[in-house]
CSV table of C-alpha atoms and ligand atoms in Angstrom, one decimal:
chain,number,residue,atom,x,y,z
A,3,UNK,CA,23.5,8.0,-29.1
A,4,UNK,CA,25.8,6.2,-31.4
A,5,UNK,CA,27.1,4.0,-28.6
A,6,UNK,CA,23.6,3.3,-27.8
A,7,UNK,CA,22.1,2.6,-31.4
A,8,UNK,CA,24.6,-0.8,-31.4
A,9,UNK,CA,23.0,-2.0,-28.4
A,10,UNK,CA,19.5,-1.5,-28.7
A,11,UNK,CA,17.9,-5.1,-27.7
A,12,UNK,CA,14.3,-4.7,-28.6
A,13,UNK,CA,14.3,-3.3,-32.2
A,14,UNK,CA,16.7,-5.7,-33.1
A,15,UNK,CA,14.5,-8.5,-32.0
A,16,UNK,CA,11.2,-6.6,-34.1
A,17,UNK,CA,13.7,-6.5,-37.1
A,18,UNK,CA,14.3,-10.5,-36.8
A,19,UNK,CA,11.2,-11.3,-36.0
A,20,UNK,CA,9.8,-9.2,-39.3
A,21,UNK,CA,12.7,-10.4,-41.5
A,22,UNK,CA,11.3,-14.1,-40.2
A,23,UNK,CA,7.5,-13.4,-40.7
A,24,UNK,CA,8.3,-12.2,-44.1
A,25,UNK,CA,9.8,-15.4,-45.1
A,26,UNK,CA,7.8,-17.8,-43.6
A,27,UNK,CA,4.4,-16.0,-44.5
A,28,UNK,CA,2.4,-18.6,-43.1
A,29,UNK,CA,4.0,-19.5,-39.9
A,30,UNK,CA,2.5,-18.4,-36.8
A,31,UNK,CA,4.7,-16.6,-34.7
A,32,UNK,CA,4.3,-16.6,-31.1
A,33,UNK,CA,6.5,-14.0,-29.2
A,34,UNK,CA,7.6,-14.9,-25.7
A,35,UNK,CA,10.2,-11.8,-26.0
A,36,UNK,CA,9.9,-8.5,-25.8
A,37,UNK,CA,7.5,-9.0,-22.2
A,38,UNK,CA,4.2,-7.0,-22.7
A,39,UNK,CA,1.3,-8.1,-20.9
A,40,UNK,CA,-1.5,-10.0,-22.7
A,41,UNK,CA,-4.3,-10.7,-20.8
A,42,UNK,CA,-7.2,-8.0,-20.5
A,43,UNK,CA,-7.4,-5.4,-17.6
A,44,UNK,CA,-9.6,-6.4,-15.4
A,45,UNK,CA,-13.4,-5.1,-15.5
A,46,UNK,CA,-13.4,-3.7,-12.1
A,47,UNK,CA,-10.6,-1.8,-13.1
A,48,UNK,CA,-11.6,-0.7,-16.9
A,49,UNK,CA,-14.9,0.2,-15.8
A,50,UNK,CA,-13.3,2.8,-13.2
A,51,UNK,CA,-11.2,4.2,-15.9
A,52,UNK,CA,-14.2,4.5,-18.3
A,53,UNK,CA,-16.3,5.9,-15.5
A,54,UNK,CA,-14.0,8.9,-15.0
A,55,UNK,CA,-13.9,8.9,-18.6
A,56,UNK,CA,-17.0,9.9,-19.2
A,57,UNK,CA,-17.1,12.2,-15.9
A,58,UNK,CA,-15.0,14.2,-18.1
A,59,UNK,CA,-17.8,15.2,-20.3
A,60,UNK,CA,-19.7,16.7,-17.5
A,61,UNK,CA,-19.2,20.0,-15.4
A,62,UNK,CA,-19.6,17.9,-12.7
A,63,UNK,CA,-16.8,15.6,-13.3
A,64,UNK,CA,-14.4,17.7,-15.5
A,65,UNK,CA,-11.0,18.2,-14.4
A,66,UNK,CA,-7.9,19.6,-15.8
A,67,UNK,CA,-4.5,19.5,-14.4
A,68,UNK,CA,-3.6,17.4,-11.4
A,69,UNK,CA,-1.2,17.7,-9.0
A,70,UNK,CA,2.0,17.2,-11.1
A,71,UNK,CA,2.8,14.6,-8.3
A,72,UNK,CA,-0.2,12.6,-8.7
A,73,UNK,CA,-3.5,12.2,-6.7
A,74,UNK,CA,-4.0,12.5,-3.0
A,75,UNK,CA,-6.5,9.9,-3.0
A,76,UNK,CA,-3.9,7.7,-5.1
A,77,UNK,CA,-0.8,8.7,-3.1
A,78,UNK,CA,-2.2,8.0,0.1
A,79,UNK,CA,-3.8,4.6,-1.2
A,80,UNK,CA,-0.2,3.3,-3.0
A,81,UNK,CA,1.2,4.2,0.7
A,82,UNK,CA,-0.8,1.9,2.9
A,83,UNK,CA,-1.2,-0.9,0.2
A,84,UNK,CA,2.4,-1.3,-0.4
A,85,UNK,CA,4.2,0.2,2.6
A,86,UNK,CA,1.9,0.1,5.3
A,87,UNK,CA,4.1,0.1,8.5
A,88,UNK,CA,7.2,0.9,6.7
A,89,UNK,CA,7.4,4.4,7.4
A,90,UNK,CA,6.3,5.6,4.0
A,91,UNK,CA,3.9,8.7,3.7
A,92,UNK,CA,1.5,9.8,0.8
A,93,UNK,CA,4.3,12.4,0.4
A,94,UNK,CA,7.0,10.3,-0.1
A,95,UNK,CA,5.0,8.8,-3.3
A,96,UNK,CA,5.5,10.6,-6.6
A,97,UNK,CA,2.6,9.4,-9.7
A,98,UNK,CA,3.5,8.6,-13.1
A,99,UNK,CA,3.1,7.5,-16.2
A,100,UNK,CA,5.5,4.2,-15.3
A,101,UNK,CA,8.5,3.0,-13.9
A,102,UNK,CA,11.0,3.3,-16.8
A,103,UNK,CA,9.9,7.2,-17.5
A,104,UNK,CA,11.0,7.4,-13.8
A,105,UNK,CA,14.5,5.7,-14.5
A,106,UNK,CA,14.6,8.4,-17.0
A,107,UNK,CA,14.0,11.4,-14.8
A,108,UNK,CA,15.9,9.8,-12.1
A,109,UNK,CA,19.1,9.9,-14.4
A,110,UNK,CA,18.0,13.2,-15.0
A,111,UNK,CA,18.0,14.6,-11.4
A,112,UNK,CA,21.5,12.2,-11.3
A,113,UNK,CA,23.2,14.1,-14.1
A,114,UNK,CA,26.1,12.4,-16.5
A,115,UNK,CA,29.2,13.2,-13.8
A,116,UNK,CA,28.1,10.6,-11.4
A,117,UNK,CA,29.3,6.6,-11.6
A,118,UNK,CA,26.9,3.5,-11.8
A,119,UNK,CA,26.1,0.3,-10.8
A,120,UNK,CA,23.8,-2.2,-12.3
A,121,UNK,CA,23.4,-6.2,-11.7
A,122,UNK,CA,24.5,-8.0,-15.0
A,123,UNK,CA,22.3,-8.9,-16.7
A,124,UNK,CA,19.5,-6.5,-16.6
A,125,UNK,CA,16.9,-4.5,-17.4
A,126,UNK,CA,18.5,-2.3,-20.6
A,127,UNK,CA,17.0,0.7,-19.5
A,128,UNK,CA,19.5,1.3,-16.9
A,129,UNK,CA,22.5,1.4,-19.0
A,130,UNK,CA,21.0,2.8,-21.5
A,131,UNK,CA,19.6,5.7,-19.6
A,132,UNK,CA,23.1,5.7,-18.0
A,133,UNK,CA,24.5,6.0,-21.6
A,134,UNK,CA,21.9,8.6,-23.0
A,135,UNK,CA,23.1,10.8,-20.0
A,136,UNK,CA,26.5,10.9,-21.2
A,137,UNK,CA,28.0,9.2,-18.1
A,138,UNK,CA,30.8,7.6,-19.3
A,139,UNK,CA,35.2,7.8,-18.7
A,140,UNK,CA,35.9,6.7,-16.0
A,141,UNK,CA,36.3,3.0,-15.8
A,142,UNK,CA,38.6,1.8,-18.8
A,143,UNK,CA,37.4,-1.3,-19.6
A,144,UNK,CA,34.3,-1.2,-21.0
A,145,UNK,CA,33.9,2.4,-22.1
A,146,UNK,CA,33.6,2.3,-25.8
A,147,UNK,CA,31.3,-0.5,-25.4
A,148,UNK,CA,28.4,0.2,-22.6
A,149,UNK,CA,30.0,3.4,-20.8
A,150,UNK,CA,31.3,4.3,-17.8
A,151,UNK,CA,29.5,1.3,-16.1
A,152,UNK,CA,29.9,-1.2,-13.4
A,153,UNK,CA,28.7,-4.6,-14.0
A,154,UNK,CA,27.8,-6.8,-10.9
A,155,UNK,CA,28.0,-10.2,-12.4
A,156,UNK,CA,25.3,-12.2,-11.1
A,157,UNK,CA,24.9,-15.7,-12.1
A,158,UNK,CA,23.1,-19.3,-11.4
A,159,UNK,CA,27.0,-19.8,-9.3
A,160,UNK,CA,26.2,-16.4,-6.7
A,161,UNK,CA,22.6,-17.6,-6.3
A,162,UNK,CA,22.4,-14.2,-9.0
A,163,UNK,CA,23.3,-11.6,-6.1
A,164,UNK,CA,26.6,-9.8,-6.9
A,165,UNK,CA,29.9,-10.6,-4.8
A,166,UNK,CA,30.1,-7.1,-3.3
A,167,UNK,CA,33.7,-7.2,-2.3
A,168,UNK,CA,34.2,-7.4,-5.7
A,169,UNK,CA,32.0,-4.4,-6.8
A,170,UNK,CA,33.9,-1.0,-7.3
A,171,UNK,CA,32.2,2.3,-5.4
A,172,UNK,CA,30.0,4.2,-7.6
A,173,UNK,CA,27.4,7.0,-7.0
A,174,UNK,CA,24.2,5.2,-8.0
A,175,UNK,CA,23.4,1.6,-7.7
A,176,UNK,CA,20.5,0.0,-10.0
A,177,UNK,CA,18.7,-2.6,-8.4
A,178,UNK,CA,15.8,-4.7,-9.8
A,179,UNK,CA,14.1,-7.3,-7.2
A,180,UNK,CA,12.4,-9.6,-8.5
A,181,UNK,CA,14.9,-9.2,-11.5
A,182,UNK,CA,14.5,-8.9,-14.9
A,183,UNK,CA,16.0,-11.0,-17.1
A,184,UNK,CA,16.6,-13.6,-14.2
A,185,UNK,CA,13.8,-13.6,-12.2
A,186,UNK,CA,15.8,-13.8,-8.5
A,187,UNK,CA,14.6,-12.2,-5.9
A,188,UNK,CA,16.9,-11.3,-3.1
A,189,UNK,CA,16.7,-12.5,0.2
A,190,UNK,CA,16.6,-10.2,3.1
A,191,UNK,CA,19.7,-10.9,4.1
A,192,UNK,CA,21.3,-10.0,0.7
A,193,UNK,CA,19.2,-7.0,0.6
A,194,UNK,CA,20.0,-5.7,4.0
A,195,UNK,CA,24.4,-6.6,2.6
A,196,UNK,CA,23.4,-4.3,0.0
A,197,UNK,CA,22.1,-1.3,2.0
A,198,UNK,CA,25.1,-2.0,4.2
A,199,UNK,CA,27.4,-1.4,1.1
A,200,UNK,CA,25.5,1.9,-0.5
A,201,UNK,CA,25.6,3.3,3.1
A,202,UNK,CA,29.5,2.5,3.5
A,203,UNK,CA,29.9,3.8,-0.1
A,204,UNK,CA,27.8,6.8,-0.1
A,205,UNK,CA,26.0,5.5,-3.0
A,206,UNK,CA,22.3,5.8,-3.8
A,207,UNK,CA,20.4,2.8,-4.7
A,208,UNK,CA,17.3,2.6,-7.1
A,209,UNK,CA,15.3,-0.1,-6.6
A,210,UNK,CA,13.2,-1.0,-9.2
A,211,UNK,CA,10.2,-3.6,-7.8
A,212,UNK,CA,8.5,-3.5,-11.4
A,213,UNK,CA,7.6,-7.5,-10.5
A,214,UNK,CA,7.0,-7.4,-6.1
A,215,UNK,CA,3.8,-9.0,-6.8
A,216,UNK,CA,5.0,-11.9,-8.4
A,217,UNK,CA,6.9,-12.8,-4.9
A,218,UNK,CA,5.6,-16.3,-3.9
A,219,UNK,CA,8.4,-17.2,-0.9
A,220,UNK,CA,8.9,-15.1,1.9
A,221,UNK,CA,11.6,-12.3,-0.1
A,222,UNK,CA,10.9,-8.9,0.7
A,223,UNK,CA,8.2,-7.2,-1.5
A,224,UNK,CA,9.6,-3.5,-0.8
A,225,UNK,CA,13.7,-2.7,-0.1
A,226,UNK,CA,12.0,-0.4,2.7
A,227,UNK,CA,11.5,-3.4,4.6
A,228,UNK,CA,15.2,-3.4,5.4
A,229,UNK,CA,16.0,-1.2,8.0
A,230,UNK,CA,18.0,1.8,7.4
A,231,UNK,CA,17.1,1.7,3.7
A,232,UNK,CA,15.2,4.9,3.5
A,233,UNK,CA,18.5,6.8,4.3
A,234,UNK,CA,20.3,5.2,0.9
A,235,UNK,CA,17.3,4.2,-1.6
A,236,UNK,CA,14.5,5.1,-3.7
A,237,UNK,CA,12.2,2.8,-5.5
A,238,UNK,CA,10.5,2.6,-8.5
A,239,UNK,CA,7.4,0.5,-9.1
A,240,UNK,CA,4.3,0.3,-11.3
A,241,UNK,CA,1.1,-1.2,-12.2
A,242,UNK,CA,2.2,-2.3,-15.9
A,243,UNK,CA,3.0,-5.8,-15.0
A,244,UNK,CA,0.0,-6.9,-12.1
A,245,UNK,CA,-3.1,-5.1,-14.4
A,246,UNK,CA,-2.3,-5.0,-18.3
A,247,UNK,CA,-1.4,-1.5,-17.7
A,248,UNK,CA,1.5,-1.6,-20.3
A,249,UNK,CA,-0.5,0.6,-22.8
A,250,UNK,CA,-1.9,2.9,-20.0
A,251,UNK,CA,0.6,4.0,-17.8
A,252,UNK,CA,1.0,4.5,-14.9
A,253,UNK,CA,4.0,3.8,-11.9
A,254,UNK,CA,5.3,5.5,-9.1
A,255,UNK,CA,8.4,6.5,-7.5
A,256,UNK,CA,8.8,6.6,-3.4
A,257,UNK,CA,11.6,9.1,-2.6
A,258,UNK,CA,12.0,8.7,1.4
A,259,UNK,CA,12.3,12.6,2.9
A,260,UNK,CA,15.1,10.7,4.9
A,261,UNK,CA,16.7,10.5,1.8
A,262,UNK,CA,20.3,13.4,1.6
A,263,UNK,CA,22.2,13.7,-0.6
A,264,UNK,CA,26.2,14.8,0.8
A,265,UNK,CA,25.2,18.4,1.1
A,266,UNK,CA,22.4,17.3,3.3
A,267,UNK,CA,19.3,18.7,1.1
A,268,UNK,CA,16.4,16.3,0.5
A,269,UNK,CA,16.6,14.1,-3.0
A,270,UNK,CA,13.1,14.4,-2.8
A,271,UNK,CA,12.9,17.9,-3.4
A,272,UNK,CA,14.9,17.9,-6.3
A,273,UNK,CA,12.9,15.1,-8.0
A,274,UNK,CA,10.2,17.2,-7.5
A,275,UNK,CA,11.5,19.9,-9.6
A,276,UNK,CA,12.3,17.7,-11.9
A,277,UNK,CA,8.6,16.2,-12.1
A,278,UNK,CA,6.8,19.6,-12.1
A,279,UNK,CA,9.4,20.8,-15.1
A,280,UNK,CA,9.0,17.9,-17.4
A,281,UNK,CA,6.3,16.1,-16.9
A,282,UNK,CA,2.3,17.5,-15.6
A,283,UNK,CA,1.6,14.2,-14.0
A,284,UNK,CA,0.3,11.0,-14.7
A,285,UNK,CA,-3.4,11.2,-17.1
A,286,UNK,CA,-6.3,11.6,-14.8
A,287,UNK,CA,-7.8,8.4,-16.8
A,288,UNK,CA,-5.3,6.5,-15.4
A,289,UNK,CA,-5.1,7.6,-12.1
A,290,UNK,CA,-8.7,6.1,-11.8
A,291,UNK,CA,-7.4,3.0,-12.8
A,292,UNK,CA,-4.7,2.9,-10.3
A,293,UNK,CA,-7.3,4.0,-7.5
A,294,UNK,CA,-9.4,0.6,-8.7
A,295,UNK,CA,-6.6,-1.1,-8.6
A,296,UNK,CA,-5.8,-0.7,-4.9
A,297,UNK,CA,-9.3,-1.1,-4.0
A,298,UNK,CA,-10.3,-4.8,-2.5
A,299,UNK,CA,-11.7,-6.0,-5.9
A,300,UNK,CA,-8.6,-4.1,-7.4
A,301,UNK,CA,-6.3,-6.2,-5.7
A,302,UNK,CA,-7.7,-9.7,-5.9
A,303,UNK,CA,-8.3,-8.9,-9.7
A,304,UNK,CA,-4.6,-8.2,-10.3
A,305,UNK,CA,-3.4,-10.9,-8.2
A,306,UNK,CA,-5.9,-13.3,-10.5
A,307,UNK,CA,-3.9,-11.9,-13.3
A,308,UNK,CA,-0.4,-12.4,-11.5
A,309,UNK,CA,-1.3,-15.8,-10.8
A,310,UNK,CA,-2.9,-17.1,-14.4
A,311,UNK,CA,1.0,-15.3,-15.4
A,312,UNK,CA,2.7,-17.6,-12.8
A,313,UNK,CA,1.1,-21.1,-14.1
A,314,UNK,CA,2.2,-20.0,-17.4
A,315,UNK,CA,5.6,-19.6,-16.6
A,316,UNK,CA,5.8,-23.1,-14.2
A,317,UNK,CA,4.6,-24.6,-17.6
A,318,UNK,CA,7.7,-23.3,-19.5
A,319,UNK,CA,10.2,-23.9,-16.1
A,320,UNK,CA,8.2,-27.4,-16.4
A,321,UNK,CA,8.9,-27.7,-20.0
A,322,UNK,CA,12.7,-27.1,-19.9
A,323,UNK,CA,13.7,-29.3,-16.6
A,324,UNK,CA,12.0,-31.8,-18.4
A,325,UNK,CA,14.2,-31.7,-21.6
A,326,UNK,CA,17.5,-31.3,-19.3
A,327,UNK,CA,17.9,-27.7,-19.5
A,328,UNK,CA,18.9,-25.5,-16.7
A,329,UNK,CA,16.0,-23.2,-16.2
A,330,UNK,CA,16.0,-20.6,-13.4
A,331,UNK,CA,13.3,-17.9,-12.2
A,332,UNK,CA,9.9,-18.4,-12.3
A,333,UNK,CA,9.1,-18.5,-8.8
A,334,UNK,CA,8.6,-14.8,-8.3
A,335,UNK,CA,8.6,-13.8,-11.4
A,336,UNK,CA,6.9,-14.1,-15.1
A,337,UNK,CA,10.3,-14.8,-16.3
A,338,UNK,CA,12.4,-17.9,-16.9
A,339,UNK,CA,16.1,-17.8,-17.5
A,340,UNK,CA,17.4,-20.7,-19.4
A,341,UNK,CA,21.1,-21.8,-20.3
A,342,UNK,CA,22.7,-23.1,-23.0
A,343,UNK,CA,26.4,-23.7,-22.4
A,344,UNK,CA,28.4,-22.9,-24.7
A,345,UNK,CA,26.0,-21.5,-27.2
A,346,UNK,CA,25.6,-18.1,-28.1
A,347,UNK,CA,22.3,-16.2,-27.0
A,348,UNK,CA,21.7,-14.8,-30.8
A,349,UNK,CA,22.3,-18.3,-31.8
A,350,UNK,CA,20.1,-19.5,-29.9
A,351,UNK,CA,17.6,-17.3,-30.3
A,352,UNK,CA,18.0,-17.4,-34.0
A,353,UNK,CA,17.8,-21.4,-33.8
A,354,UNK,CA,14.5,-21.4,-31.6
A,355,UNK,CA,12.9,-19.1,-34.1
A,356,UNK,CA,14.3,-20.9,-37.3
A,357,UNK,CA,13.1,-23.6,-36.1
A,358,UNK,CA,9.9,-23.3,-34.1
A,359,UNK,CA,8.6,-19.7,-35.0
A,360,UNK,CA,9.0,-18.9,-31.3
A,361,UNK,CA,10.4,-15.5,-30.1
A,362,UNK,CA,12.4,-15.5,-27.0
A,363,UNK,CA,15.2,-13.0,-26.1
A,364,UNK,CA,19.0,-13.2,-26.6
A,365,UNK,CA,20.2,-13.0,-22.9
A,366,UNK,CA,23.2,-11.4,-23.6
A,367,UNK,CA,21.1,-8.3,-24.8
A,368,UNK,CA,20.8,-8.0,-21.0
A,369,UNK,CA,24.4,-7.4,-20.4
A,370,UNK,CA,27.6,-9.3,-21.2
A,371,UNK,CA,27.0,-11.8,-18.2
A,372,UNK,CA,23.5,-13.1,-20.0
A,373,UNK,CA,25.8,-14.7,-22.7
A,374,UNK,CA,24.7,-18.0,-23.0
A,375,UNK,CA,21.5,-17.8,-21.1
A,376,UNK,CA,18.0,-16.8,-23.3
A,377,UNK,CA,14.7,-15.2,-21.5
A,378,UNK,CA,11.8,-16.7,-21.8
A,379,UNK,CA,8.4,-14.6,-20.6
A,380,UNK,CA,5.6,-16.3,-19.4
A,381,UNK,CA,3.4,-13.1,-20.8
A,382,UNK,CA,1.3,-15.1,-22.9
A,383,UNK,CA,-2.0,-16.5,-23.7
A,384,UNK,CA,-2.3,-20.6,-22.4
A,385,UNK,CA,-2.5,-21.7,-25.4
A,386,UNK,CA,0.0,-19.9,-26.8
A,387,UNK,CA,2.6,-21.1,-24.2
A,388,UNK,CA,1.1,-24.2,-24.3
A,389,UNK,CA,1.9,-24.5,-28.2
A,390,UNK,CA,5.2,-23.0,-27.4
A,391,UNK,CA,6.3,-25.3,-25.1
A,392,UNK,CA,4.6,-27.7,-27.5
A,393,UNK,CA,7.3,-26.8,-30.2
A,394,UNK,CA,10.5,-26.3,-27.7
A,395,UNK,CA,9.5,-30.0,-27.1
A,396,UNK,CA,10.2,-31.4,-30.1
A,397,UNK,CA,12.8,-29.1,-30.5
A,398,UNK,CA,14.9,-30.5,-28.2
A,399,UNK,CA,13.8,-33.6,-27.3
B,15,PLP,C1,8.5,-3.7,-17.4
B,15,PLP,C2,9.5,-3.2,-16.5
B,15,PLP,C3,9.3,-1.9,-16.0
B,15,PLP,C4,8.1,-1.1,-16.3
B,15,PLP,O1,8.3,0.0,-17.0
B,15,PLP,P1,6.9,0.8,-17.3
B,15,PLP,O2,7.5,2.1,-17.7
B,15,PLP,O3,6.2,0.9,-15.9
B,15,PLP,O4,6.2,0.1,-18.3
B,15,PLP,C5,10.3,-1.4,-15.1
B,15,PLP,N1,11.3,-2.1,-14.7
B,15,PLP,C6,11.4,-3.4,-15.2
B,15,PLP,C7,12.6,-4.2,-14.7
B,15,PLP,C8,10.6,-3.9,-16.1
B,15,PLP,O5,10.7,-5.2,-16.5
C-alpha cells in the first residue's frame, strides 16, 4: 500500500488542482484530466432507469436480488450487440458495476504469485491492482518502484504497439484497445501478433475495450474478432464512457468457456465464484439502463453522445497541430496524447495550469514511458473545450 500511496495519479492531480483554486479564487478552472463524462445520459435511457425505479415501489415490479451474474435479458442483449457472430453466448457475459471493479476481481481470481504485463503508459489501474495484490519479486529492475511488472513500451516510434520480441513471458497480459492514455487502437494484425504471443507464452490476456465505440477506422471493436482469441483472453468493457454512466455503474466481463487455465478447468468458473462471493451483482436500477442502452434508441443515443465526444476532441487534436505540437489519438478515442520533448509531464502540467487554469494530466502518471507526453480528454462541455483550446492558444502561440 505504501508503494502504491507514492504513485497514486488522480489525488495528486485533486490536490493541485485545490492548492490552485485556492489561490487563484477567481479563476475558472476547467478540468480536461481526470476523464469523467459530462454530458447528460440520455432520456431514452434515464427514463428506463426511473421507470424500473418506481416499479420498485409496487408488488408488481418489486424485485430483490438478481442473479449475481447479471440479467438474462441484459446478458443475452450485450451478447448479440457487441459479439454477434463471434461465438460469444449470454453465458459467457458476467454484469457489473463497471470495468475497473472487474480489473479488481480479475486480480483477485489471478492471485499475487502470477507475473504481468501491461502497455506503458496506461490505465493505472492495472498496476495498481497488480501492486495491491502483492505481486511483486521477480523482475529486479523496477521492483521498489511499480512491482514486479513488465512494461511494454509503446510509443509515437512503434505506431504505440509493443515490440514483442522484446517483451519478457509473464502470466497475465493487460491490454487496453482503444488505449488509454494514447488513444491507439491496434490493428488486426497487431492484435492477432498478440494472441499469437499469449498463446506461445501461456499467458492470459485482459482486454479492456472501455472505449470500442469510439473506433472510427476499420480496428477491431472486440479482441474476439481475432481468431483463436477466446482460448487466451477475456475482456472487460462498460457502458461508463458511451452513456454518462460513470456515476451509475455498470460494465461487463466476457469470460469465453473456451478459456483453461494449465490444469484444464474453465477460468470462467472460477470468476464466477469469485462474483457470487464478493459482489451480489450489478443494481437492478442500472441494469435497466443498460437494457435501454442496447435497445435501437439506446444505441443511436450513445453513439450521439460518442460522437458530440469525438468533435470535441478533433478540436483540441486541431488546436495543437496548429501550434506545432505533436498530438496523437483522437481518432478512436476521447483522448489526445500530446508531446513535449524534453519537458517533464508535471512541468508541464503545472505550467498549463499556472498559466491557463486548465487541468490536463501528467503523462508520466501513466507509466514511466508517458514522460514527456501530457493527456488531454476531450470529456468536456463545447464551450468549455472551446475556451480551453482558447487559452492553450495563447499559451503557446
Ligand atoms: C474509464 C475506464 C474504465 C472504466 O471503468 P469503470 O469502472 O467502468 O468506470 C476502464 N478502463 C479504462 C481504460 C478506462 O479508461
Amino acid at each position: 500500500m505504501t508503494k502504491l500511496q507514492a504513485g497514486y495519479l488522480f489525488p495528486e492531480i485533486a490536490r493541485r488542482r485545490s492548492a490552485h483554486m485556492l489561490k487563484y479564487p477567481d479563476a475558472q478552472v476547467i478540468s480536461l484530466g481526470i476523464g469523467d463524462t459530462t454530458e447528460p445520459i440520455p432520456p431514452v435511457i434515464a427514463s428506463a432507469m426511473a421507470k424500473r425505479a418506481q416499479g420498485l415501489s409496487t408488488f408488481e415490479g418489486y424485485s430483490g436480488y438478481g442473479a449475481e451474474q447479471g440479467e438474462k435479458r441484459l446478458r443475452a442483449a450485450i451478447a448479440s450487440t457487441y459479439y454477434d457472430g463471434l461465438g460469444i453466448e449470454e453465458t459467457d457475459i458476467f454484469v457489473s458495476d463497471g470495468a475497473k471493479c472487474d480489473i479488481s476481481r480479475l486480480q483477485l481470481l489471478f492471485g499475487a504469485n502470477v507475473t504481468t504485463a501491461v502497455q506503458d503508459p496506461s490505465y493505472p489501474a492495472y498496476v495498481d491492482s497488480s501492486v495491491i495484490m502483492g505481486q511483486t519479486g521477480i523482475f529486479k529492475k523496477d521492483i521498489e518502484k511499480y512491482g514486479n511488472i513488465e512494461y511494454m513500451r509503446c510509443t509515437p516510434e512503434n505506431g504505440f504497439f509493443p515490440d514483442l520480441s522484446t517483451v519478457k513471458r509473464t502470466d497475465v497480459i493487460f491490454f487496453c484497445s482503444p488505449n488509454n492514455p494514447t488513444g491507439a487502437a491496434a490493428s488486426r494484425e497487431q492484435l492477432t501478433r498478440l494472441v499469437q504471443f499469449a498463446k506461445d507464452n501461456g499467458s492470459i490476456i485482459v482486454y479492456d475495450s472501455a472505449y470500442a465505440m469510439y473506433i472510427s477506422d476499420d480496428s477491431p471493436r472486440s479482441i474476439f474478432e481475432i481468431p483463436g482469441a477466446k482460448e487466451v483472453a477475456v475482456e472487460t468493457a462498460s457502458f461508463l464512457k458511451y452513456a454518462g454512466f460513470t456515476g451509475v455503474r455498470l460494465g461487463w466481463t466476457v469470460i469465453p468457456k473456451e478459456l483453461l487455465f494449465s490444469d484444464g478447468s474453465p477460468v470462467a468458473k472460477d470468476f464466477n465464484l469469485i462474483v457470487c462471493t464478493g459482489s451480489n451483482g450489478a443494481s437492478n436500477i442500472s441494469q435497466a439502463g443498460g437494457l435501454a442502452c442496447l435497445s435501437s434508441e439506446g444505441l443511436k443515443a450513445m453513439t450521439d453522445v460518442v460522437n458530440f465526444y469525438k468533435e470535441n476532441t478533433q478540436i483540441i487534436v486541431d488546436t495543437f497541430a496548429s501550434l506545432g505540437f505533436n498530438a496523437y489519438g483522437g481518432l478512436n478515442a476521447p483522448y489526445v496524447w500530446v508531446r513535449f520533448p524534453g519537458k517533464s509531464s508535471w512541468d508541464v502540467f503545472a505550467e498549463i495550469l499556472e498559466k491557463t487554469h486548465l487541468v490536463t494530466t501528467p503523462g508520466s502518471g501513466f507509466g514511466p514511458g508517458g514522460e514527456g507526453f501530457v493527456r488531454v480528454s476531450a470529456f468536456g462541455h463545447r464551450e468549455n473545450v472551446v475556451e480551453a483550446c482558447k487559452r492553450l492558444q495563447q499559451l503557446y502561440r
